[in-house]
């Protein structure tokens, strides 16, 4: 049997460079389609973003970690500094 990693490594090099839009709501990011599999009649795809991704977080003194959402007005100034 072929593993997902084996399937990706042996994939056509042109397919590895193809940008596929991953759409969620009104936003999208371009991904490299790493794998496609069928499981119990449903198709699934795993994509890896072409662009580097980052998250801005705040670690509180009590150990909680909170994501800084770019969608909140109060975070705009903080994110511009970052």
Tab-separated table of C-alpha atoms in Angstrom:
chain	number	residue	atom	x	y	z
A	1	UNK	CA	0.000	0.000	0.000
A	2	UNK	CA	1.145	3.569	-0.696
A	3	UNK	CA	1.404	6.065	2.151
A	4	UNK	CA	0.276	9.682	1.776
A	5	UNK	CA	3.894	10.819	1.964
A	6	UNK	CA	4.900	8.426	-0.828
A	7	UNK	CA	2.030	9.698	-2.974
A	8	UNK	CA	3.116	13.320	-2.459
A	9	UNK	CA	6.792	12.659	-3.161
A	10	UNK	CA	5.948	10.882	-6.414
A	11	UNK	CA	3.450	13.531	-7.552
A	12	UNK	CA	3.929	15.493	-10.766
A	13	UNK	CA	6.256	18.467	-9.991
A	14	UNK	CA	3.940	20.840	-11.883
A	15	UNK	CA	1.076	19.899	-9.577
A	16	UNK	CA	3.214	20.728	-6.543
A	17	UNK	CA	3.530	24.332	-7.780
A	18	UNK	CA	-0.159	24.805	-8.602
A	19	UNK	CA	-1.851	27.386	-6.364
A	20	UNK	CA	-5.280	26.269	-5.150
A	21	UNK	CA	-7.492	28.835	-3.359
A	22	UNK	CA	-8.727	27.682	0.066
A	23	UNK	CA	-11.855	29.721	0.688
A	24	UNK	CA	-13.467	30.379	4.061
A	25	UNK	CA	-16.263	32.919	4.090
A	26	UNK	CA	-15.102	36.103	2.361
A	27	UNK	CA	-11.384	35.341	2.611
A	28	UNK	CA	-9.049	32.929	0.871
A	29	UNK	CA	-5.417	31.862	0.886
A	30	UNK	CA	-3.463	30.056	-1.816
A	31	UNK	CA	-2.344	26.571	-0.852
A	32	UNK	CA	-0.237	23.849	-2.373
A	33	UNK	CA	-2.439	20.787	-2.633
A	34	UNK	CA	-0.426	18.213	-0.699
A	35	UNK	CA	-2.791	15.266	-0.694
A	36	UNK	CA	-6.232	14.202	-1.776
A	37	UNK	CA	-7.797	11.079	-0.319
A	38	UNK	CA	-11.168	9.389	-0.374
A	39	UNK	CA	-12.437	7.965	2.891
A	40	UNK	CA	-15.830	6.334	3.280
A	41	UNK	CA	-17.079	7.973	0.079
A	42	UNK	CA	-16.000	11.506	1.050
A	43	UNK	CA	-13.088	13.346	-0.581
A	44	UNK	CA	-10.608	15.219	1.590
A	45	UNK	CA	-7.709	17.464	0.626
A	46	UNK	CA	-4.775	18.709	2.661
A	47	UNK	CA	-3.242	21.993	1.554
A	48	UNK	CA	-0.122	23.774	2.743
A	49	UNK	CA	-0.095	27.598	2.518
A	50	UNK	CA	2.377	29.054	0.001
A	51	UNK	CA	2.891	32.154	2.123
A	52	UNK	CA	4.327	32.124	5.623
A	53	UNK	CA	1.710	32.207	8.343
A	54	UNK	CA	1.994	33.840	11.728
A	55	UNK	CA	-0.166	34.369	14.760
A	56	UNK	CA	0.156	37.169	17.291
A	57	UNK	CA	-0.615	36.024	20.819
A	58	UNK	CA	-0.541	37.447	24.321
A	59	UNK	CA	0.618	35.258	27.197
A	60	UNK	CA	-1.079	36.312	30.423
A	61	UNK	CA	0.556	36.005	33.852
A	62	UNK	CA	-1.833	33.164	34.742
A	63	UNK	CA	-0.509	31.121	31.794
A	64	UNK	CA	-3.457	31.687	29.443
A	65	UNK	CA	-2.573	32.385	25.820
A	66	UNK	CA	-4.902	34.622	23.836
A	67	UNK	CA	-4.864	35.131	20.062
A	68	UNK	CA	-4.851	38.760	18.957
A	69	UNK	CA	-7.560	38.960	16.319
A	70	UNK	CA	-6.901	41.333	13.421
A	71	UNK	CA	-10.669	41.693	13.055
A	72	UNK	CA	-11.083	43.571	16.366
A	73	UNK	CA	-10.803	47.359	16.243
A	74	UNK	CA	-8.915	47.520	19.576
A	75	UNK	CA	-6.078	45.343	18.191
A	76	UNK	CA	-5.252	47.391	15.077
A	77	UNK	CA	-2.652	49.618	16.756
A	78	UNK	CA	-0.955	46.631	18.429
A	79	UNK	CA	-0.761	44.706	15.150
A	80	UNK	CA	0.692	47.715	13.307
A	81	UNK	CA	3.556	47.789	15.824
A	82	UNK	CA	4.236	44.098	15.283
